[in-house]
Coordinates of C-alpha atoms and ligand atoms in Angstrom, one line a residue:
M1 CA 0.0 0.0 0.0
T2 CA 2.9 2.3 0.8
T3 CA 4.4 1.7 -2.6
E4 CA 3.3 3.7 -5.6
N5 CA 2.9 0.7 -7.7
W6 CA 0.4 -1.0 -5.3
G7 CA -2.0 -3.0 -7.4
A8 CA -0.7 -1.4 -10.6
I9 CA -0.7 -4.6 -12.6
Y10 CA -4.5 -5.0 -11.8
K11 CA -5.2 -1.3 -12.4
E12 CA -3.6 -1.3 -15.7
M13 CA -6.2 -3.8 -17.0
G14 CA -9.1 -1.8 -15.5
A15 CA -9.5 -4.1 -12.5
K16 CA -9.8 -2.7 -8.9
P17 CA -7.3 -4.0 -6.3
V18 CA -8.5 -4.1 -2.7
V19 CA -7.0 -4.0 0.8
N20 CA -7.8 -7.4 2.4
A21 CA -8.8 -7.1 6.0
T22 CA -10.9 -10.2 5.7
G23 CA -8.0 -12.7 6.0
S24 CA -7.2 -15.8 4.1
V25 CA -10.3 -16.2 1.8
T26 CA -10.3 -17.6 -1.6
L27 CA -12.7 -14.9 -2.6
L28 CA -9.9 -12.4 -2.7
G29 CA -7.0 -14.7 -3.6
G30 CA -6.2 -16.1 -0.1
S31 CA -2.4 -16.2 0.1
T32 CA 0.8 -14.4 -0.8
P33 CA 3.7 -16.9 -1.3
V34 CA 6.6 -16.1 1.1
A35 CA 10.1 -15.5 -0.1
E36 CA 11.3 -19.0 0.8
V37 CA 8.5 -20.5 -1.3
K38 CA 9.1 -18.1 -4.3
A39 CA 12.8 -19.1 -4.2
A40 CA 12.0 -22.8 -4.2
M41 CA 9.5 -22.3 -7.1
D42 CA 12.1 -20.3 -9.1
A43 CA 14.7 -23.0 -8.5
A44 CA 12.2 -25.6 -9.7
D45 CA 12.2 -24.1 -13.1
S46 CA 15.8 -25.2 -13.8
A47 CA 14.9 -28.7 -14.9
Y48 CA 11.9 -31.0 -15.7
I49 CA 11.2 -34.0 -13.5
P50 CA 8.7 -36.9 -13.7
L51 CA 5.9 -35.6 -11.5
I52 CA 5.0 -39.2 -10.2
E53 CA 8.5 -39.4 -8.7
L54 CA 8.5 -35.8 -7.4
E55 CA 5.1 -36.3 -5.7
Q56 CA 6.6 -39.3 -4.0
V57 CA 9.7 -37.8 -2.6
A58 CA 8.0 -34.5 -1.7
G59 CA 5.3 -36.4 0.1
D60 CA 8.0 -38.4 2.0
R61 CA 9.7 -35.2 2.9
I62 CA 6.7 -33.7 4.4
A63 CA 5.7 -36.8 6.1
E64 CA 9.1 -37.0 7.7
M65 CA 9.0 -33.4 8.8
L66 CA 5.7 -33.9 10.5
G67 CA 6.3 -37.4 11.9
V68 CA 3.3 -39.0 10.1
P69 CA 3.3 -42.2 7.9
A70 CA 2.8 -40.5 4.6
A71 CA 1.8 -37.3 2.8
Y72 CA 0.6 -36.2 -0.7
I73 CA 0.6 -32.7 -2.2
T74 CA -2.7 -31.7 -3.9
S75 CA -4.5 -28.9 -5.7
G76 CA -5.7 -27.4 -2.4
A77 CA -7.1 -29.1 0.7
G78 CA -10.4 -29.4 -1.4
S79 CA -8.8 -31.8 -3.8
A80 CA -7.2 -33.8 -0.9
L81 CA -10.7 -34.2 0.3
T82 CA -11.9 -35.3 -3.1
L83 CA -9.0 -37.7 -3.7
A84 CA -9.4 -39.2 -0.2
T85 CA -13.0 -40.1 -0.9
A86 CA -11.9 -41.7 -4.2
A87 CA -9.4 -43.7 -2.2
F88 CA -11.9 -44.7 0.4
M89 CA -14.4 -45.9 -2.3
A90 CA -12.2 -47.5 -5.0
G91 CA -8.9 -48.2 -3.1
T92 CA -6.2 -49.2 -5.6
D93 CA -8.2 -51.2 -8.0
D94 CA -7.5 -49.7 -11.3
D95 CA -10.7 -50.7 -12.8
K96 CA -12.6 -49.0 -10.0
V97 CA -10.2 -46.0 -10.3
Q98 CA -11.4 -45.5 -13.9
Q99 CA -15.0 -46.2 -13.1
L100 CA -15.5 -43.2 -10.7
P101 CA -17.6 -41.2 -10.3
D102 CA -19.9 -44.1 -11.0
T103 CA -19.8 -45.9 -7.7
T104 CA -21.6 -49.1 -8.6
G105 CA -20.4 -52.0 -6.6
M106 CA -18.4 -49.8 -4.2
P107 CA -19.1 -48.5 -0.8
N108 CA -20.0 -44.9 -1.6
E109 CA -21.4 -43.2 1.6
I110 CA -19.4 -40.6 3.5
L111 CA -21.0 -40.2 6.9
I112 CA -21.1 -36.8 8.5
Q113 CA -22.8 -35.5 11.7
K114 CA -25.7 -33.3 10.9
R115 CA -24.2 -30.5 13.1
Q116 CA -20.9 -30.7 11.3
R117 CA -22.2 -30.0 7.8
Y118 CA -20.0 -27.3 6.4
W119 CA -19.0 -25.2 3.4
Y120 CA -16.5 -27.6 1.9
D121 CA -18.4 -30.8 2.2
R122 CA -19.3 -30.5 -1.4
C123 CA -15.6 -31.6 -2.1
L124 CA -16.6 -34.9 -0.6
E125 CA -19.1 -35.7 -3.3
L126 CA -17.1 -34.8 -6.4
A127 CA -15.7 -38.2 -6.9
G128 CA -19.2 -39.7 -6.8
A129 CA -19.7 -40.3 -3.0
K130 CA -22.9 -39.5 -1.3
L131 CA -22.9 -37.5 2.0
V132 CA -25.1 -39.2 4.5
E133 CA -26.0 -37.4 7.8
F134 CA -26.1 -39.0 11.2
G135 CA -27.5 -37.4 14.3
D136 CA -29.7 -34.3 14.1
E137 CA -29.6 -30.4 14.7
N138 CA -29.6 -31.1 18.4
G139 CA -26.7 -33.5 18.5
T140 CA -25.4 -36.8 17.9
T141 CA -25.2 -40.0 20.1
R142 CA -22.7 -42.9 19.8
D143 CA -25.6 -45.0 18.8
D144 CA -26.4 -42.6 15.9
L145 CA -23.1 -43.4 14.5
R146 CA -23.1 -47.1 15.2
N147 CA -26.5 -47.3 13.4
A148 CA -25.4 -45.2 10.5
I149 CA -22.4 -47.5 9.6
S150 CA -23.1 -50.1 7.1
D151 CA -21.6 -52.0 4.1
R152 CA -22.2 -48.9 2.1
T153 CA -20.0 -46.7 4.3
A154 CA -16.8 -45.6 2.7
A155 CA -15.6 -43.4 5.6
V156 CA -16.8 -41.2 8.4
H157 CA -15.8 -37.6 8.0
H158 CA -15.0 -35.2 10.9
V159 CA -14.3 -31.5 10.9
V160 CA -12.0 -29.8 13.5
Y161 CA -11.9 -26.1 14.1
E162 CA -9.8 -25.8 17.3
Q163 CA -9.8 -22.1 17.2
N164 CA -13.6 -22.1 17.8
P165 CA -15.4 -23.1 20.9
T166 CA -15.9 -26.8 21.1
D167 CA -19.5 -27.9 20.2
P168 CA -20.6 -30.1 23.2
N169 CA -23.3 -31.6 21.1
V170 CA -21.3 -33.5 18.5
L171 CA -19.2 -36.6 18.9
T172 CA -15.6 -36.0 19.6
L173 CA -12.9 -37.2 17.2
E174 CA -11.9 -39.7 19.8
Q175 CA -15.4 -41.2 19.9
V176 CA -15.7 -41.1 16.1
L177 CA -12.4 -43.0 15.8
D178 CA -13.4 -45.6 18.4
I179 CA -16.7 -46.4 17.0
T180 CA -15.7 -46.2 13.3
H181 CA -12.5 -48.3 13.6
A182 CA -14.4 -50.9 15.7
A183 CA -16.6 -51.3 12.7
G184 CA -13.6 -51.6 10.4
K185 CA -14.2 -48.4 8.6
P186 CA -11.7 -45.4 8.0
V187 CA -12.0 -41.9 9.4
S188 CA -11.4 -38.8 7.4
V189 CA -10.6 -35.4 9.0
D190 CA -10.8 -31.8 7.7
A191 CA -8.1 -30.1 9.6
A192 CA -7.3 -27.6 6.9
G193 CA -6.3 -24.7 9.2
Q194 CA -4.9 -26.7 12.0
I195 CA -1.2 -25.8 11.6
Y196 CA -0.6 -24.1 15.0
P197 CA 0.4 -24.7 17.7
L198 CA 2.8 -27.1 16.0
E199 CA 1.8 -30.1 18.0
N200 CA -1.6 -29.8 16.3
F201 CA 0.0 -29.9 12.8
G202 CA -0.6 -33.6 11.7
K203 CA -2.1 -34.4 15.1
Y204 CA -5.3 -36.1 13.9
V205 CA -3.5 -38.6 11.8
K206 CA -1.3 -39.3 14.9
M207 CA -4.5 -39.8 16.9
G208 CA -5.5 -42.5 14.5
A209 CA -7.4 -40.8 11.7
D210 CA -6.7 -42.5 8.3
F211 CA -6.5 -39.2 6.5
Q212 CA -6.5 -35.4 7.2
C213 CA -6.1 -32.5 4.9
I214 CA -4.1 -29.3 5.3
A215 CA -4.7 -26.1 3.2
A216 CA -1.2 -24.8 2.2
K217 CA -2.8 -21.5 1.5
Y218 CA -2.6 -20.9 5.2
M219 CA 1.2 -21.2 5.4
G220 CA 2.7 -19.0 2.7
A221 CA 2.4 -21.6 -0.1
P222 CA 0.6 -20.8 -3.3
H223 CA -3.2 -20.4 -2.7
S224 CA -3.9 -23.2 -5.1
T225 CA -2.1 -25.9 -3.0
G226 CA -2.7 -28.2 -0.1
F227 CA -1.8 -31.7 1.1
A228 CA -3.0 -34.9 2.5
L229 CA -1.6 -36.6 5.5
G230 CA -2.5 -40.3 6.4
T231 CA -1.7 -43.8 6.5
K232 CA 0.6 -45.3 3.8
E233 CA -2.4 -47.3 2.5
I234 CA -4.7 -44.2 2.0
I235 CA -2.0 -42.0 0.6
D236 CA -0.9 -44.7 -1.9
A237 CA -4.5 -45.1 -3.0
M238 CA -5.0 -41.3 -3.3
S239 CA -1.9 -41.1 -5.6
R240 CA -3.5 -43.6 -8.0
H241 CA -6.5 -41.4 -8.5
S242 CA -4.5 -38.2 -8.9
F243 CA -3.4 -36.3 -12.1
V244 CA 0.1 -37.9 -12.0
G245 CA -1.5 -41.4 -12.1
Y246 CA -3.6 -40.3 -15.0
E247 CA -0.5 -39.3 -17.0
A248 CA 2.3 -41.6 -15.7
R249 CA 0.3 -44.9 -15.3
R250 CA -2.2 -44.2 -18.1
I251 CA -4.9 -44.9 -15.6
R252 CA -7.7 -42.2 -15.9
G253 CA -8.7 -41.2 -12.4
V254 CA -11.0 -38.4 -11.5
G255 CA -8.1 -36.3 -10.1
R256 CA -6.9 -35.3 -13.6
P257 CA -8.5 -31.7 -13.6
Q258 CA -6.9 -31.0 -10.1
K259 CA -3.5 -30.5 -11.5
I260 CA -0.5 -28.7 -10.0
D261 CA 2.9 -28.0 -11.3
R262 CA 6.4 -28.9 -10.1
Q263 CA 7.1 -25.4 -8.9
E264 CA 4.0 -25.5 -6.7
I265 CA 5.0 -29.0 -5.3
M266 CA 8.5 -27.5 -4.4
G267 CA 6.8 -24.4 -3.0
V268 CA 4.7 -26.6 -0.7
V269 CA 7.8 -28.5 0.5
A270 CA 9.5 -25.1 1.2
A271 CA 6.5 -23.8 3.0
V272 CA 6.2 -26.7 5.3
Q273 CA 10.0 -26.6 6.0
R274 CA 9.7 -22.8 6.9
W275 CA 6.7 -23.4 9.1
M276 CA 8.4 -26.1 11.1
T277 CA 11.5 -23.9 11.8
L278 CA 9.8 -20.5 11.9
D279 CA 10.0 -18.3 15.0
H280 CA 6.4 -18.4 15.7
E281 CA 6.7 -16.0 18.8
D282 CA 7.9 -13.5 16.3
R283 CA 5.0 -14.3 13.8
L284 CA 2.5 -13.9 16.6
S285 CA 3.9 -10.7 17.8
I286 CA 3.8 -9.1 14.4
A287 CA 0.1 -10.1 14.0
E288 CA -0.6 -8.7 17.5
G289 CA 1.1 -5.5 16.6
Q290 CA -0.9 -5.1 13.3
S291 CA -4.1 -5.8 15.2
Q292 CA -3.3 -3.1 17.8
A293 CA -2.6 -0.8 15.0
I294 CA -6.1 -1.3 13.6
L295 CA -7.5 -0.7 17.1
R296 CA -5.6 2.5 18.1
P297 CA -7.7 5.0 16.0
L298 CA -11.0 3.1 17.3
K299 CA -10.6 3.8 21.0
D300 CA -13.2 6.0 22.6
I301 CA -15.4 6.6 19.6
P302 CA -19.1 6.7 20.7
G303 CA -21.1 3.9 19.3
V304 CA -18.0 1.8 18.3
T305 CA -16.9 -1.3 20.1
A306 CA -13.6 -2.6 19.0
E307 CA -11.6 -5.3 20.7
L308 CA -8.6 -7.5 20.2
N309 CA -9.3 -11.1 19.0
T310 CA -6.9 -13.1 21.2
N311 CA -7.0 -16.3 19.3
I312 CA -3.6 -17.6 18.3
R313 CA -4.8 -21.2 17.2
A314 CA -4.8 -22.4 13.7
H315 CA -3.9 -20.2 10.7
Q316 CA -4.9 -16.6 11.5
P317 CA -3.7 -15.3 14.8
Y318 CA -5.2 -12.2 16.5
G319 CA -7.3 -9.8 14.5
V320 CA -9.9 -7.3 15.7
F321 CA -13.7 -7.5 16.3
V322 CA -15.6 -4.3 15.5
S323 CA -19.2 -3.4 15.9
V324 CA -21.2 -0.3 15.7
D325 CA -24.3 0.7 17.5
A326 CA -26.8 1.8 14.8
D327 CA -28.7 4.0 17.2
V328 CA -25.6 6.1 17.8
V329 CA -23.7 6.1 14.5
G330 CA -26.8 5.9 12.2
F331 CA -25.8 2.7 10.4
T332 CA -25.3 -0.9 10.8
N333 CA -22.3 -3.3 10.7
E334 CA -23.3 -4.4 7.2
D335 CA -23.5 -0.7 6.2
L336 CA -19.9 -0.3 7.6
V337 CA -18.7 -3.2 5.5
Q338 CA -20.2 -1.6 2.4
K339 CA -18.8 1.9 3.2
L340 CA -15.3 0.4 3.6
R341 CA -15.7 -1.4 0.3
D342 CA -16.8 1.7 -1.4
G343 CA -13.9 3.7 -0.1
E344 CA -10.6 4.6 -1.7
P345 CA -8.7 2.3 -1.5
S346 CA -11.5 -0.3 -1.3
I347 CA -11.1 -2.3 2.0
W348 CA -12.8 -5.7 2.2
T349 CA -14.0 -7.0 5.5
R350 CA -17.1 -9.1 6.5
V351 CA -19.6 -9.7 9.2
G352 CA -19.1 -13.1 11.0
L353 CA -21.7 -15.8 10.2
D354 CA -22.8 -16.4 13.8
K355 CA -21.9 -13.2 15.5
P356 CA -23.2 -9.7 14.4
R357 CA -19.8 -8.0 14.2
L358 CA -17.0 -7.4 11.7
E359 CA -14.2 -9.9 12.1
L360 CA -11.0 -8.4 10.8
H361 CA -7.8 -10.5 10.2
V362 CA -4.3 -9.1 9.5
F363 CA -3.4 -12.2 7.4
G364 CA -3.7 -10.4 4.1
L365 CA -2.5 -6.9 5.2
G366 CA 0.6 -5.4 3.6
E367 CA 3.0 -2.8 4.9
G368 CA 1.1 0.2 6.5
E369 CA -2.3 -1.3 5.7
A370 CA -3.3 -2.0 9.4
E371 CA -3.1 1.7 10.2
L372 CA -5.1 2.5 7.1
V373 CA -7.8 0.1 8.0
G374 CA -8.1 1.5 11.5
N375 CA -8.3 5.1 10.3
A376 CA -10.8 4.2 7.5
I377 CA -13.2 2.7 10.0
A378 CA -12.7 5.7 12.3
A379 CA -13.5 8.1 9.4
A380 CA -16.5 6.2 8.3
V381 CA -18.0 6.4 11.7
K382 CA -17.2 10.1 12.3
G383 CA -18.5 10.9 8.8
Ligands
PLP401 C1 -9.7 -23.5 3.0 C2 -10.4 -24.7 3.6 C3 -10.7 -25.8 2.7 C4 -10.4 -25.8 1.2 O1 -9.1 -25.7 1.1 P1 -8.4 -25.2 -0.4 O2 -7.0 -25.4 -0.2 O3 -8.9 -23.9 -0.6 O4 -9.0 -26.2 -1.4 C5 -11.3 -26.9 3.3 N1 -11.6 -26.9 4.5 C6 -11.3 -25.9 5.4 C7 -11.7 -26.0 6.9 C8 -10.7 -24.8 4.9 O5 -10.5 -23.8 5.7

């Protein structure tokens, strides 16, 4: 923002760049690759390499860094979810690999607790699986899960958001693992953002899950990348459904459109390496400083409540909650979002789904932008 050529490449085409105070969201292009990642991606240009082999060694390297049996780099956590369902349904049988998304003759149900339905569960259906809910809006019992598991079950899916308060009305991952494994079925976990504290990075596979995904967009890799962690068996099966299997083995799996390039693969390896050796105290203190910079101009403005978000778990530490009292300032939180968006420069924020307040994150803010966001909110309120 401080530089004169901010967003120039977009403006030159007539498109309008924005200041991203929302955080890592795909809507705005959810990540800026860090220097180490860009360097690795550039270095990858120097030669070609068979991607089936590169996927293998890159996955091995990540698995070793995280202390899990196996890993596999994918086109986002979304593709990891899709490939995992393909693996759960068709395994390593090449005829079945080529039959998907027609699931005739295969177990094709992915079970999910009604209260855990979420935005990305669509990725679980792309390879032909059917989502089947168990439990209801009020909660889930162990028997709900026991009764839902059948010959048609391909896997039970579980979602973890450790940065949010625990939902006491869903089965815990431990309960899901117990019951599902006792019935001889695998467990899939969406832990896309669970990369901090470091002991949570890969934790769910270590707890016994057969598969979990991670979104590499959250750790300074290209926004288009992610990876799977899991048992050797599941990761091997996923690789057979992937785009490299399609090309190198001449077996046409559903993963072909979810392609990544060698630069992205090396970028993910570099991102994981950096994340495991990063000074996280430093990272957190920078994020807290940016959040305080947003807050500073918002103190003591009548009708404005602004407070620090103290969460440091998962991928977006700190941030700021802002809400306005419409009776005092004359407009609502939604109006404030629109005013900021209509400003110059345009600042994007959003109102939380469950709480009627703006949830700002510093993840996507460049040099000097935190101050700019705080001042813009203050100016909008003061008119
Ligand atoms: C971002 C995200 C995804 C999708 O990841 P992509 O890498 O964008 O495909 C899935 N699940 C959760 C919880 C996420 O936050």
